[in-house]
Structure formats: C-alpha cells, structure tokens
mmCIF file of C-alpha atoms in Angstrom:
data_model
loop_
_atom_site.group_PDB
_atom_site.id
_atom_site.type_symbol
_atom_site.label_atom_id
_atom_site.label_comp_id
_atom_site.label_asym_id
_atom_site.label_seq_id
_atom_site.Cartn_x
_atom_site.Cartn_y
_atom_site.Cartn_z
ATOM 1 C CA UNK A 1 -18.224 -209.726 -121.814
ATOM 2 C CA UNK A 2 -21.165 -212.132 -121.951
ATOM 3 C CA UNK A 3 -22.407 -209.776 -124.497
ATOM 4 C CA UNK A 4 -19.791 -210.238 -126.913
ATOM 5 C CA UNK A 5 -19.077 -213.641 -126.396
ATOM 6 C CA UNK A 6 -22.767 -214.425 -127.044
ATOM 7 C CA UNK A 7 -22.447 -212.836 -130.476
ATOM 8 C CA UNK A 8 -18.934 -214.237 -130.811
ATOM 9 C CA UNK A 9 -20.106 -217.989 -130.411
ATOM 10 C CA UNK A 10 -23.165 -216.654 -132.736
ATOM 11 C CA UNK A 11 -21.398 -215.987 -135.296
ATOM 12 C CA UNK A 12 -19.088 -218.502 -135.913
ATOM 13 C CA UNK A 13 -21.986 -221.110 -135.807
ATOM 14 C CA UNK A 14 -23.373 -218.988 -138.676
ATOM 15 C CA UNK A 15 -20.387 -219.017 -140.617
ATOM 16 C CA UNK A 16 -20.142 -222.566 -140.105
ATOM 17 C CA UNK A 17 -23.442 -223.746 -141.184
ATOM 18 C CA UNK A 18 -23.234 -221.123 -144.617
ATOM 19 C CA UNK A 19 -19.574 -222.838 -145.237
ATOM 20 C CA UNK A 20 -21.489 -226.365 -145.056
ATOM 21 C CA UNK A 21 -24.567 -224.797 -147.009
ATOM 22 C CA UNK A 22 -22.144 -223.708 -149.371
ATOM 23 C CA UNK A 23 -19.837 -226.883 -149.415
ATOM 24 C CA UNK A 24 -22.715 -229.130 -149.554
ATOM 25 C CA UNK A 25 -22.795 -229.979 -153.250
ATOM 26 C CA UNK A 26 -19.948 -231.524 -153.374
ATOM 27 C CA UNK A 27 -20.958 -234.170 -150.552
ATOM 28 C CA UNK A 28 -22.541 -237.410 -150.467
ATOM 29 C CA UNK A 29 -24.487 -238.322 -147.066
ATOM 30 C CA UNK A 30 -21.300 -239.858 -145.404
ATOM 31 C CA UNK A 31 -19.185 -236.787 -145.923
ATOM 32 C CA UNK A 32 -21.959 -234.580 -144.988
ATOM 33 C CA UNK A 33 -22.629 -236.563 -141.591
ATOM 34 C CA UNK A 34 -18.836 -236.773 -140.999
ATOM 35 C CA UNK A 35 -18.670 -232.801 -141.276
ATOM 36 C CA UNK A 36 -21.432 -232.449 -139.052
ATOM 37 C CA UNK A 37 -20.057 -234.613 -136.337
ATOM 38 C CA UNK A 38 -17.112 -232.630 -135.876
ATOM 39 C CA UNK A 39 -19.051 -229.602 -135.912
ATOM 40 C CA UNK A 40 -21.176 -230.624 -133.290
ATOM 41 C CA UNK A 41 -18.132 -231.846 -131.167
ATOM 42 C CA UNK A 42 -15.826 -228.231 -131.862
ATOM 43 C CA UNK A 43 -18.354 -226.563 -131.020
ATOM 44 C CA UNK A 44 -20.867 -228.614 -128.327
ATOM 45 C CA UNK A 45 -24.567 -227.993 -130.526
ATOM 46 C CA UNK A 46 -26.973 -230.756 -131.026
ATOM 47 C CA UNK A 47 -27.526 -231.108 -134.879
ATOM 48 C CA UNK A 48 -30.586 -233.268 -136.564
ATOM 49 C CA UNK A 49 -30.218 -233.759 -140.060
ATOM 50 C CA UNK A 50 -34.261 -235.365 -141.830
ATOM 51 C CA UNK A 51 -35.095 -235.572 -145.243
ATOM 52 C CA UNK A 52 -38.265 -234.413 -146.860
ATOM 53 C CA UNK A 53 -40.179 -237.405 -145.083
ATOM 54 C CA UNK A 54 -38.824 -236.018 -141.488
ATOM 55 C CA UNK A 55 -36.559 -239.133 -141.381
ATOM 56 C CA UNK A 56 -33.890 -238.230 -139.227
ATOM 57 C CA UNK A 57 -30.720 -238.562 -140.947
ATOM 58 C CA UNK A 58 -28.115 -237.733 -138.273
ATOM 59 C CA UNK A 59 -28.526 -236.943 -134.614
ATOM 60 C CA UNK A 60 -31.103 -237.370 -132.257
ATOM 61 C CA UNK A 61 -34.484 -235.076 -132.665
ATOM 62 C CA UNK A 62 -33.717 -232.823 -129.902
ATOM 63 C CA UNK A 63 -37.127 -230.442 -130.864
ATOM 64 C CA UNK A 64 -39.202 -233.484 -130.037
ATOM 65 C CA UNK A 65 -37.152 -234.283 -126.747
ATOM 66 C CA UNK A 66 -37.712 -230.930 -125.817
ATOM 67 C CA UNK A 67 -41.154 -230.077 -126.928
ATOM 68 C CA UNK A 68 -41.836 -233.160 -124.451
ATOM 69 C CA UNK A 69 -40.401 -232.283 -121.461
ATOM 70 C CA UNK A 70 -40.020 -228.353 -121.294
ATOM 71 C CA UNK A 71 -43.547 -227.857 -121.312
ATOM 72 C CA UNK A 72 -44.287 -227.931 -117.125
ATOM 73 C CA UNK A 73 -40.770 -226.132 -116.649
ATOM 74 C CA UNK A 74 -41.202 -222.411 -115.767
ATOM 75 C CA UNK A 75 -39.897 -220.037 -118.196
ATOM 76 C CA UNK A 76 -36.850 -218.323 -116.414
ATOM 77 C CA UNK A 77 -35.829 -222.012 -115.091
ATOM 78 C CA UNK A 78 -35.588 -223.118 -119.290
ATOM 79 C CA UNK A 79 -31.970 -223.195 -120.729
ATOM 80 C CA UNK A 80 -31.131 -220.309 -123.057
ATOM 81 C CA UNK A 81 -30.790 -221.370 -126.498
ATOM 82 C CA UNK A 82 -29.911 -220.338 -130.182
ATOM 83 C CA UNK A 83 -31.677 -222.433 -132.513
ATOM 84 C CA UNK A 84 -30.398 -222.109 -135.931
ATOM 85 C CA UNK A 85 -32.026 -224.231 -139.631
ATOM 86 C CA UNK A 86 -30.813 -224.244 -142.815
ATOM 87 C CA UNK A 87 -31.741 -226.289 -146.506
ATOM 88 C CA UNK A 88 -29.144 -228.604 -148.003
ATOM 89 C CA UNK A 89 -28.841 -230.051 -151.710
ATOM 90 C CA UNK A 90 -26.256 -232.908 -151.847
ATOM 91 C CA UNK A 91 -24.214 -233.841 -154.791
ATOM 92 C CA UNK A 92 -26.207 -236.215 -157.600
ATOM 93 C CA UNK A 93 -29.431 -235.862 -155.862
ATOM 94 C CA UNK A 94 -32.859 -233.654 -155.952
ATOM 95 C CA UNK A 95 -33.271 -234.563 -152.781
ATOM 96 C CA UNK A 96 -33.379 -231.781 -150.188
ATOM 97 C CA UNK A 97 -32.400 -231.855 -146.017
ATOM 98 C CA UNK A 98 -33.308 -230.035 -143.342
ATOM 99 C CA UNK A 99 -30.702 -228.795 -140.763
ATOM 100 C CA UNK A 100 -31.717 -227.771 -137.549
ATOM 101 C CA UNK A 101 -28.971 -226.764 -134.871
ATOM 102 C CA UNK A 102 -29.233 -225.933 -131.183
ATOM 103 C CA UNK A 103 -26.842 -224.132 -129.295
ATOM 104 C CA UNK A 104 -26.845 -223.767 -125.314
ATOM 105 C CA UNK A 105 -26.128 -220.451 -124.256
ATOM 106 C CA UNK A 106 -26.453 -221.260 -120.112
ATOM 107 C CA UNK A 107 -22.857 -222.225 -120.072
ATOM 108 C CA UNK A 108 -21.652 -218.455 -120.800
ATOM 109 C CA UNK A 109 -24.242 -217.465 -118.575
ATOM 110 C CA UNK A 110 -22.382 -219.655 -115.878
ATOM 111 C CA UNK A 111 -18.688 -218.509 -117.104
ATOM 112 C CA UNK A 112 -20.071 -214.730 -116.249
ATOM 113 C CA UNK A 113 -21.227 -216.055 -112.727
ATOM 114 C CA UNK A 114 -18.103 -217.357 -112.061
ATOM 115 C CA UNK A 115 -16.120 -214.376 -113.331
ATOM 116 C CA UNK A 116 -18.302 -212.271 -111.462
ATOM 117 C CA UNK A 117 -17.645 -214.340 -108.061
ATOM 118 C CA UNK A 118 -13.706 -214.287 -108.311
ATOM 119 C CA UNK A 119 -13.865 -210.438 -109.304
ATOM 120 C CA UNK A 120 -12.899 -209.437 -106.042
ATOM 121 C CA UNK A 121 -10.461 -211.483 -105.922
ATOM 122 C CA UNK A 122 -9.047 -210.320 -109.883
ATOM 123 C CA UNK A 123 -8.891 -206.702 -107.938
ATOM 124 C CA UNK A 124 -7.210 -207.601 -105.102
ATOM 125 C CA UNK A 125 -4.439 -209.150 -106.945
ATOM 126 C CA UNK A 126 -4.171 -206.400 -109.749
ATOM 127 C CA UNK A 127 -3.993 -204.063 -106.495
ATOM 128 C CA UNK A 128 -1.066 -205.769 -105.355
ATOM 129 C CA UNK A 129 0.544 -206.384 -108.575
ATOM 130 C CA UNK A 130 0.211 -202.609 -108.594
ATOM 131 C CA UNK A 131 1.567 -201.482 -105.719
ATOM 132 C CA UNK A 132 4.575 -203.961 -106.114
ATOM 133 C CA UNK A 133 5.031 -202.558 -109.941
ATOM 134 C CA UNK A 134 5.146 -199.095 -108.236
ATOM 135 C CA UNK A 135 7.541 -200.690 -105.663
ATOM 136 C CA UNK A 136 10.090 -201.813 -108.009
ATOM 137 C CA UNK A 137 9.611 -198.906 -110.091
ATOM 138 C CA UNK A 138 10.096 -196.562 -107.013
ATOM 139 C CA UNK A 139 13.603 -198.183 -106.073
ATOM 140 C CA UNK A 140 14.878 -199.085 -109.706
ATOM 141 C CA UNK A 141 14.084 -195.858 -111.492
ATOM 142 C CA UNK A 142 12.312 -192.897 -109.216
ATOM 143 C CA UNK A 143 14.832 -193.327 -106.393
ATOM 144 C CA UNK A 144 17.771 -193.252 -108.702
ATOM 145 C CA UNK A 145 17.043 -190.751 -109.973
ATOM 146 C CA UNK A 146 16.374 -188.480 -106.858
ATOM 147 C CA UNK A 147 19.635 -189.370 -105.751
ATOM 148 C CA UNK A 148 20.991 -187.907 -108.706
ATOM 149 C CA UNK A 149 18.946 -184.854 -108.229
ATOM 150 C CA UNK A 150 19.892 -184.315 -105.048
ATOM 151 C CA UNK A 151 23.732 -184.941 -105.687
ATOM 152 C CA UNK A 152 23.702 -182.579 -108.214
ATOM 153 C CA UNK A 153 21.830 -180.136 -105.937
ATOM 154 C CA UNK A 154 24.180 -180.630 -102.947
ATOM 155 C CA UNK A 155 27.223 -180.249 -105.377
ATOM 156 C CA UNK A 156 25.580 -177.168 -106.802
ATOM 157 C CA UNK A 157 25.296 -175.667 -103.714
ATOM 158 C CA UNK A 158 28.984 -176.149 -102.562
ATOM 159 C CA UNK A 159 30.100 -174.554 -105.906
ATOM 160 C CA UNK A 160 28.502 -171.636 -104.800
ATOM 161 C CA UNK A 161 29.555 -171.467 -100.746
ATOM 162 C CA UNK A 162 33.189 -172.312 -103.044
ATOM 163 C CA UNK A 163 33.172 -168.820 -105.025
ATOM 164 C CA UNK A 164 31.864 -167.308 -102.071
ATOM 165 C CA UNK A 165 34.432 -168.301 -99.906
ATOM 166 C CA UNK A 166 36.979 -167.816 -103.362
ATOM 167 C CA UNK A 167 35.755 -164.005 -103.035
ATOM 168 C CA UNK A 168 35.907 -163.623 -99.739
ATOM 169 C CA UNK A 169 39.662 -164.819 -99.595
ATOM 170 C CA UNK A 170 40.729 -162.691 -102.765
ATOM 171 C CA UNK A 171 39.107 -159.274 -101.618
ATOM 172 C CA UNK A 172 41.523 -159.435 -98.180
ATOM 173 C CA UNK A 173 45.261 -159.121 -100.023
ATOM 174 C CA UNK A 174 43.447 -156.835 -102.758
ATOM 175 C CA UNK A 175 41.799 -154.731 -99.994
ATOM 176 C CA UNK A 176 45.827 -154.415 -97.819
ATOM 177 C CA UNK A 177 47.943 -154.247 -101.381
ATOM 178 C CA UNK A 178 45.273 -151.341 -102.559
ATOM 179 C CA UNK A 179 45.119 -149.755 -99.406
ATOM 180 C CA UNK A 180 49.155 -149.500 -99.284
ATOM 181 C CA UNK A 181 49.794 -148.480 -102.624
ATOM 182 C CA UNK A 182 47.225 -145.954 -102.247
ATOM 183 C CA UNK A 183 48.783 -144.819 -99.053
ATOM 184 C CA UNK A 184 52.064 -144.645 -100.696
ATOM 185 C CA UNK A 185 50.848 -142.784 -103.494
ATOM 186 C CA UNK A 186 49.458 -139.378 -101.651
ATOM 187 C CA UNK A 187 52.189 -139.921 -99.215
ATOM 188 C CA UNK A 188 49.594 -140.445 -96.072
ATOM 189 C CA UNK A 189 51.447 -140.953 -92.897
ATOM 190 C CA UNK A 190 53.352 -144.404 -92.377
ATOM 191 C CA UNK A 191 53.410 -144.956 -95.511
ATOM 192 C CA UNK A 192 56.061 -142.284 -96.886
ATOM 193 C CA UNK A 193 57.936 -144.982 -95.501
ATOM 194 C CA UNK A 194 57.891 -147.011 -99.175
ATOM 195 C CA UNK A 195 60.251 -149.067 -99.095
ATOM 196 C CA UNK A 196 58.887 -150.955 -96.075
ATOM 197 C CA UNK A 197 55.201 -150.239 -97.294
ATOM 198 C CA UNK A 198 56.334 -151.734 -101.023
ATOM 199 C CA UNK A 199 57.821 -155.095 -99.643
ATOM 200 C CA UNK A 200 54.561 -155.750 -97.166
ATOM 201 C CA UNK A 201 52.366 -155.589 -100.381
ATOM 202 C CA UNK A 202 55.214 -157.706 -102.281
ATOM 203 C CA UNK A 203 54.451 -160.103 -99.244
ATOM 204 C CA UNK A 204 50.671 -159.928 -99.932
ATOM 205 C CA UNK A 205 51.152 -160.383 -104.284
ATOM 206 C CA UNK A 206 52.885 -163.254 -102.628
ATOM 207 C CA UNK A 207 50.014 -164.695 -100.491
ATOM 208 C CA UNK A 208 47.861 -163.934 -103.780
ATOM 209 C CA UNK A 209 49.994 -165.451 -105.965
ATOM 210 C CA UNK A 210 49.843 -168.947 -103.613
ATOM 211 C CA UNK A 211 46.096 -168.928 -103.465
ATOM 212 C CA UNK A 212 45.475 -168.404 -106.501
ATOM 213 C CA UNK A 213 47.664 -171.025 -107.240
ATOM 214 C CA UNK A 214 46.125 -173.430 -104.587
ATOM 215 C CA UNK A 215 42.531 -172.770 -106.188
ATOM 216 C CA UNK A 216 43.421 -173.954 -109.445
ATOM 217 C CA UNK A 217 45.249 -176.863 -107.767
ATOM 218 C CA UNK A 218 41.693 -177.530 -106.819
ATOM 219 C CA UNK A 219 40.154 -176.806 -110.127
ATOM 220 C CA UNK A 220 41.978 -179.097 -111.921
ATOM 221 C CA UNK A 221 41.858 -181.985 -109.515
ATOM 222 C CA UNK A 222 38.302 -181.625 -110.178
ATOM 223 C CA UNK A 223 38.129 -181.362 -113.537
ATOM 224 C CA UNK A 224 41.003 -184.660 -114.112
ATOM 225 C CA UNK A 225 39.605 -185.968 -111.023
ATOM 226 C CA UNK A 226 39.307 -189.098 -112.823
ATOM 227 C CA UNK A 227 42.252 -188.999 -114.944
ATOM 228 C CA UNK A 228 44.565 -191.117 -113.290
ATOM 229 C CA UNK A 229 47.909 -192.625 -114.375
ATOM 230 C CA UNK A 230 48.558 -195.755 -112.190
ATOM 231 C CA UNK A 231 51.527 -197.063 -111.633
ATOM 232 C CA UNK A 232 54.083 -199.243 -108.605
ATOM 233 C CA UNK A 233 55.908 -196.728 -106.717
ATOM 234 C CA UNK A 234 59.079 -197.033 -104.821
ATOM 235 C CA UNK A 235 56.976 -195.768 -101.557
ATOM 236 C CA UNK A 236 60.180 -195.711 -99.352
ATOM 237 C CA UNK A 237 62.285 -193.573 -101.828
ATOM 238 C CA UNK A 238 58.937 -190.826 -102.214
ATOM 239 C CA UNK A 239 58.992 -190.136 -98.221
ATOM 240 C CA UNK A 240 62.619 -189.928 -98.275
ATOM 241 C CA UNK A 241 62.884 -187.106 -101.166
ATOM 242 C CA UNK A 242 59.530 -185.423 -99.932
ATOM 243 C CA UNK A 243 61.214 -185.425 -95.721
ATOM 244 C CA UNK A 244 64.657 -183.697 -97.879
ATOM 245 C CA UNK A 245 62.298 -181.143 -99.458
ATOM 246 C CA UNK A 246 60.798 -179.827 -96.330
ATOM 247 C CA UNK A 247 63.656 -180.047 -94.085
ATOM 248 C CA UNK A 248 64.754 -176.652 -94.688
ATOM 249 C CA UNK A 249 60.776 -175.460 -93.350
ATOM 250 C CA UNK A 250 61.476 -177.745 -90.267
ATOM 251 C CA UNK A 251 65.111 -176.444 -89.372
ATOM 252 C CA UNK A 252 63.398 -172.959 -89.975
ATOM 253 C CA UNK A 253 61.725 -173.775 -87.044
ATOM 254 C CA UNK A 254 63.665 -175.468 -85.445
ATOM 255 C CA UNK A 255 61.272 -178.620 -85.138
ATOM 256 C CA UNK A 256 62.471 -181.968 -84.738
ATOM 257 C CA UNK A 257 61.880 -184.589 -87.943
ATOM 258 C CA UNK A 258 61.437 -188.404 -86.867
ATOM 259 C CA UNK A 259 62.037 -190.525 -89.683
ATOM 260 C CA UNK A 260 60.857 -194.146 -89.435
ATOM 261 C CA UNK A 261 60.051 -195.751 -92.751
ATOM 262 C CA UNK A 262 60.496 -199.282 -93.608
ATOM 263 C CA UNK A 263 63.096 -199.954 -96.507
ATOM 264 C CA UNK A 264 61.438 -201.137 -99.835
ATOM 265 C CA UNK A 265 58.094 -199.977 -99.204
ATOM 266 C CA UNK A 266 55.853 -200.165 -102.641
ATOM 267 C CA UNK A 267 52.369 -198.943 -103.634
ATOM 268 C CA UNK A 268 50.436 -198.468 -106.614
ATOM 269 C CA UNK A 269 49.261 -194.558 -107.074
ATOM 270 C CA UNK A 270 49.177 -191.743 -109.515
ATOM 271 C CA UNK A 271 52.708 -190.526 -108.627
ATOM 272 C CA UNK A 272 52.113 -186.930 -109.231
ATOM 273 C CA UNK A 273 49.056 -186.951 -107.632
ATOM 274 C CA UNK A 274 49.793 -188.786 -104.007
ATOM 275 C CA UNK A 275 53.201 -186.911 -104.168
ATOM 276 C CA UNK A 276 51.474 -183.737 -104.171
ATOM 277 C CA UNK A 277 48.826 -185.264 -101.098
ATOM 278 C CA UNK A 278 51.754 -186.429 -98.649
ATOM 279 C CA UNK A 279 54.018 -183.293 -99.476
ATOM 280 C CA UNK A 280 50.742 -181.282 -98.427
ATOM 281 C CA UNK A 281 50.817 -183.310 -95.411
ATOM 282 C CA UNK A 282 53.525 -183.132 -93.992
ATOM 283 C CA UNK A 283 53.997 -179.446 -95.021
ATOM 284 C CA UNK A 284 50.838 -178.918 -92.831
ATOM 285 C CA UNK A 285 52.055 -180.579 -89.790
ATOM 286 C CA UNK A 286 54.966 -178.171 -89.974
ATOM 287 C CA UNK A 287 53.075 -175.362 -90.430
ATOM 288 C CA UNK A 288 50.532 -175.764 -87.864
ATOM 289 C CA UNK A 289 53.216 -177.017 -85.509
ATOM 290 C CA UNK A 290 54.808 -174.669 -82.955
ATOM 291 C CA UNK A 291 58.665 -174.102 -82.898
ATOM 292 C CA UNK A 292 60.832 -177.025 -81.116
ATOM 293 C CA UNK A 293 57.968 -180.547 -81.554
ATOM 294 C CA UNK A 294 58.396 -182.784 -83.290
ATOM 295 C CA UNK A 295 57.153 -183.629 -86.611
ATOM 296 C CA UNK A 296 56.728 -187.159 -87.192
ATOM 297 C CA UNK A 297 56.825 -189.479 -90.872
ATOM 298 C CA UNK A 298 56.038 -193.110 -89.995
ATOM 299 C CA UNK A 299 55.122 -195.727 -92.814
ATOM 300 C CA UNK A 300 55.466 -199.941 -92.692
ATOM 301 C CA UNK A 301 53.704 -202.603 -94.346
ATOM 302 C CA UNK A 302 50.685 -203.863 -91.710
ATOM 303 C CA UNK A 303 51.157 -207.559 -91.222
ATOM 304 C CA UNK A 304 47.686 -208.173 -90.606
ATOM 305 C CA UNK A 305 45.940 -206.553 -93.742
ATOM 306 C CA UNK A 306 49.258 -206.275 -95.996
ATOM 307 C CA UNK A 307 48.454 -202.955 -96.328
ATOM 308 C CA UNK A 308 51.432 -200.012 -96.522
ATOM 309 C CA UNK A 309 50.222 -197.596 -93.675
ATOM 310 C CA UNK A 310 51.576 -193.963 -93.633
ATOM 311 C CA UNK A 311 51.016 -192.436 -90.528
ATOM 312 C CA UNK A 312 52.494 -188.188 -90.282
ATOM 313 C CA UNK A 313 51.798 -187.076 -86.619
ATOM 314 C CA UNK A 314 52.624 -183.149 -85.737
ATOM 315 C CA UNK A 315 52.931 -182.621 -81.770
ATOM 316 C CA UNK A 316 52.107 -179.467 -79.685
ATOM 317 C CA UNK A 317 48.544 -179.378 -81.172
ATOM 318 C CA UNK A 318 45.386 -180.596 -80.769
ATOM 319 C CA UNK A 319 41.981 -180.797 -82.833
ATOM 320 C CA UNK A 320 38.694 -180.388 -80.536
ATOM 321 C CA UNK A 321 36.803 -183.408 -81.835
ATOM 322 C CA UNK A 322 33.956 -181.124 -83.519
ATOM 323 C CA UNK A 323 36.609 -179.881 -86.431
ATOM 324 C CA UNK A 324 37.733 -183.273 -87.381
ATOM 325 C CA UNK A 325 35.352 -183.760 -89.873
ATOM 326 C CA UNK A 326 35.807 -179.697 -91.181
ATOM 327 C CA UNK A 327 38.891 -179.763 -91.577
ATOM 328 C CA UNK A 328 38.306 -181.813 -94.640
ATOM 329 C CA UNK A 329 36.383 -178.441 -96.503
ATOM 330 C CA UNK A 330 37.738 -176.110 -98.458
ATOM 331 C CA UNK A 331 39.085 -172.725 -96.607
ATOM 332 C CA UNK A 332 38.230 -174.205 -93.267
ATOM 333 C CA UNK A 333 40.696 -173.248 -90.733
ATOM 334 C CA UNK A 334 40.213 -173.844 -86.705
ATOM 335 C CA UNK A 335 42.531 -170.752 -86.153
ATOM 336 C CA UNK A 336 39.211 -168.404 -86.958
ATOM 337 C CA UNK A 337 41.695 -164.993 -87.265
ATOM 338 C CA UNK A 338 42.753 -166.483 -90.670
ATOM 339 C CA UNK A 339 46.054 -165.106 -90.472
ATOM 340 C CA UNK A 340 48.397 -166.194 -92.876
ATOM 341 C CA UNK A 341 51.200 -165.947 -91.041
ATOM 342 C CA UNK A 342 50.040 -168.931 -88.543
ATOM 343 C CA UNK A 343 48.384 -170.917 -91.007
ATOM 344 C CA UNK A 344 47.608 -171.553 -94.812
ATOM 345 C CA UNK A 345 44.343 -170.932 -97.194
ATOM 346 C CA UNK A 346 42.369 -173.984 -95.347
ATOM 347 C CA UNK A 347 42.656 -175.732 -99.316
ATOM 348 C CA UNK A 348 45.690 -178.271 -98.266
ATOM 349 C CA UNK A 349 43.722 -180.884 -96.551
ATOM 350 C CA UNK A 350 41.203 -180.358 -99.455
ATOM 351 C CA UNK A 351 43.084 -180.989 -101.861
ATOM 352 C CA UNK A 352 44.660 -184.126 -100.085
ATOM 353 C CA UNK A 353 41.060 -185.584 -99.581
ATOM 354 C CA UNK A 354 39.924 -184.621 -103.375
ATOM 355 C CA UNK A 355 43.363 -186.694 -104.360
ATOM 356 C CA UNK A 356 42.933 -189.772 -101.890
ATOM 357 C CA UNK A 357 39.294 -190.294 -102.797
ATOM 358 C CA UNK A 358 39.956 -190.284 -106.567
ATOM 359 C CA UNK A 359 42.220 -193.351 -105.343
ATOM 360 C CA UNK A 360 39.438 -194.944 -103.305
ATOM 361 C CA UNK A 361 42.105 -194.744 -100.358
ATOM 362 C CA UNK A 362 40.641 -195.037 -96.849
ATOM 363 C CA UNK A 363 42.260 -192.143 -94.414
ATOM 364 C CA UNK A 364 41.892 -190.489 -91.317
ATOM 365 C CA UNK A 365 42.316 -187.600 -88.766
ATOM 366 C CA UNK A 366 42.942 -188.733 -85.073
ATOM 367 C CA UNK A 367 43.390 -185.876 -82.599
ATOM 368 C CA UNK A 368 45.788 -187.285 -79.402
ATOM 369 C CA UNK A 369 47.062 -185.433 -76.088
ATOM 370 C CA UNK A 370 49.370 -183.504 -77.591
ATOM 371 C CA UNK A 371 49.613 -184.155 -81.169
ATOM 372 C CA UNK A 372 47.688 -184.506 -84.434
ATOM 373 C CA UNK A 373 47.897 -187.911 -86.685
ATOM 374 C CA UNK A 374 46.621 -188.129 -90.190
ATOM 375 C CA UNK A 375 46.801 -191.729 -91.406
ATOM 376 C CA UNK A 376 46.639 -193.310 -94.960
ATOM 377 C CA UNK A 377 45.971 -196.994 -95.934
ATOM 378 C CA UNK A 378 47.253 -198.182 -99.057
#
C-alpha cells in the first residue's frame, strides 16, 4: 500500500506541474502565483518560484532552509522527500522561471505505521464480521434449507413404510380369495362345499373392495390436501344426520347412543371433508366398542374460549398410554391379530388426522377408566 500510494501522490504532482508547464503561456505572474497557491494547499508541497536572477518569486526558498539545517542530522533521521523542477515561459515575456517543488513523503510513511498498528485489530473485527455473516447465513439460508431436506426425507421414507404396509394388507384377502377359489376348483376337501366357500371369498372381495377404497380416501386427501372449500355449517344439524346414519351399526350391537348436542351449534369447515372425519369417528367408537356400552356424541360451545368442542367417547375400552400417539398412523391397529372382523384397516383415524390438520384444528385422544374420548376444538 505505501508502495502505490507513493507513486499515486507521484504522479499526480507530475501531472500537475506539466498541466501548469503547459498552461503557463497564457498567464501573467498573478495568475501563475494564484495557481500555485492552491496547488501547494491541495496537495501540502512547498513551491519556490525565482527568475533568472534567483529572485524568489513565490514561496519561501525551502533548498536554502534546508541545505542549512539538515546538514548535522543523520541520514535515516532526514524526512523523505520528492523534489520535483520544471522551466516556465509566461505570456508577453522572454523571461524564463524556475519551479522547484518539494513533496514530504514521511506522512505516508506514518499512515503505514498506523495501519500497521491497528492491523490486529482490522482482523479481529473482519473475524467477527465473519463468523456473524456465517451466523446469519447459517439460520436464514443453510438451516432452511436442511429442514426442507430432511422433511422431504422423512416424508420419503413414510411413502415407502406406506406401500409396504399397502402390500402387506392387499396380499392377505388375495392370498384367502385365491386359496378358496383354488380349493373350490379341484374340489379339495371343505371346499366342495361352494356355496359356503364362494360367499367367504365374496366377504373377502368385500374387505378388498373397502380398503382399497379407504387407500384412495387417503390418496386424495393428500393430493387436495390443500384444496379446501370453506364455508358456516349448521354444526348441530351435521351430528344429528351423521348419529341417524350409524344408528342402525349401534342397534346392530346393541350399544347404547347418548346424544347431547347443543341446539344451533355453527362452525366454519370444508363440509365434505369434516363430515367424512366425525362420521369416521364415531363409526370407530362403534366398532371398537363391545356389545351393550355406550357410545357417546357430546358437542357445546366452550364459554371460556368460544370455541364449539366435539367430544365422541366409546366405553368398555381402553388405550395403554404408549398407542395414543400410533394410533394416529396409517394401518396401526392395537388389536395386533388384525382381524377384520374386530376392527378396521387402521386408515380411519388417519384419515381423520390428515382432514383436521388441513383445517389447522387442534384435537386429541384421552384414554379414561373405561372408555376412550377423542376431542375436537373448533
């Protein structure tokens, strides 16, 4: 840096004193001292200005001042300088100057000194500034984006344990409808008995046919996840119809329905959607329930949070507390036998989570003594 700024401060005193060479002819004395005095101010140089008799003209004669007094001063104690002379002709006279110019060079000298003495300081700070550019950059852009990553890893890999478990769940009705029609085909045993042997694998198309249509329940609530047609529903009327369309389920088993809904009960859902959620619900609690409990629909508008709360409880059944949180995945069943005759595909409560958090509705699973409560807050 000293380097080029000694060269830098060089050369524009050159092409100053060539533009004055150069400009001189058109001056008279005045203008020419007047142009020197603001170069020697821009630029901090002593200037002495004689005529052919060594009269000096303008400035002070700064070789004599120092030929006088720099003599007994040691050499590397002298200031640095850039001396600098050049002949001028003014206008309407044969008359020629003499231009000598001095420039100090100590004071770049000094400005490196300095420069060098706050360098570890310059470090330090461009250390910091680093680390807090790599900071911000970290948690505005990097982390972001290893979020998304890892979502997309995470949501990747429960795609696949999906069509695992999708294969898994298939190959059992095709494995008993094959196996029977084979059976019935080469006449094997129990199963020259066809007419009995044709209506069990009916049964089984059956429990096919309902997966099958449960999984692309599921696909599509993915896929429109977000396509969602708001609008105020008549809350109070919904329970009612949905309680009418499974009553013939709970008189099947001869469970007992308890029915307390406030009148003119409103909220503001994707009617298809949540209808499809609470008629999973409460089609759950009577499937999972045992013959004579009670099966229980409660909804009211919470005076505290003005909130409509819709509460279905199921008795004769708990939840040990570790399968709360499971039941919530797709195929997940506590009853580990997976038979279909005491329980679904494990995709209803799926479904009715997939459907409630594409509302942004806060629910729950509360396991009690003796009965199960799933609870949504509108």
């Amino acid at each position: 840096m000293p380097q080029y700024y000694h060269q830098y401060k060089i050369q524009l005193l050159q092409n100053s004193v060539n533009s004055i060479v150069e400009d001189s002819k058109f001056y008279n004395i005045d203008e020419l001292e007047e142009r020197l005095y603001f170069l020697s101010k821009k630029q901090n140089v002593a200037i002495v200005l004689t005529n052919n008799k060594g009269y000096v003209m303008f400035g002070k004669n700064e070789n004599h001042i120092r030929n006088k007094y720099t003599r007994n001063i040691p050499m590397y104690n002298q200031l640095k300088e850039y001396n600098i002379s050049a002949v001028i002709k003014l206008k309407n006279s044969n008359e020629l100057y003499h231009l000598d110019i001095v420039m100090p060079l100590q004071t770049i000298d000094e400005v490196n000194t300095v420069l060098r003495n706050i360098m570890p300081f310059i470090i330090v700070s461009a250390f910091l500034i680093a680390l807090l550019g790599a900071y911000i950059y970290s948690k505005t852009i990097t982390k972001p984006l290893i979020e998304i990553i890892d979502k997309e890893r995470e949501e990747e890999k429960k795609r696949k344990e999906f069509i695992a478990t999708i294969s898994h769940e298939l190959k059992t009705p095709i494995t008993i409808i094959s196996g029977q029609l084979e059976g019935m085909i080469y006449n094997i045993g129990k199963y020259k008995d066809r007419e009995t042997y044709l209506r069990k694998s009916y049964d089984s198309t059956q429990d096919l046919k309902a997966l099958v249509d449960e999984m692309m329940e599921v696909s599509k609530g993915e896929i429109l996840g977000k396509d969602l047609k708001f609008e105020v529903i008549n809350f109070s009327d919904l329970l009612k119809n949905l309680a009418n369309r499974q009553s013939y389920l709970i008189e099947d088993k001869n469970q007992n329905l308890i029915y307390e809904v406030q009148e003119n009960l409103s909220i503001k859902a994707d009617k298809e959607k949540i209808t499809k959620a609470i008629n999973n619900l409460v089609n759950n609690a009577i499937k999972y329930s045992p013959k004579n409990q009670n099966i229980i629909i409660r909804a009211y508008k919470s005076k505290a949070s003005k909130t409509v709360v819709l509460e279905v409880e199921n008795t004769g059944i708990t939840i040990e507390e570790k399968y709360l949180k499971e039941v919530f995945n797709p195929f997940f069943r506590v009853e580990k036998s997976r038979n279909r005759k005491t329980g679904g595909s494990g995709l209803g409560l799926y479904i009715v989570s997939q459907i409630l958090k594409s509302h942004d509705l806060y629910y729950k699973i509360e396991s009690k003594k003796n009965s199960v409560v799933f609870t949504i807050y509108f």
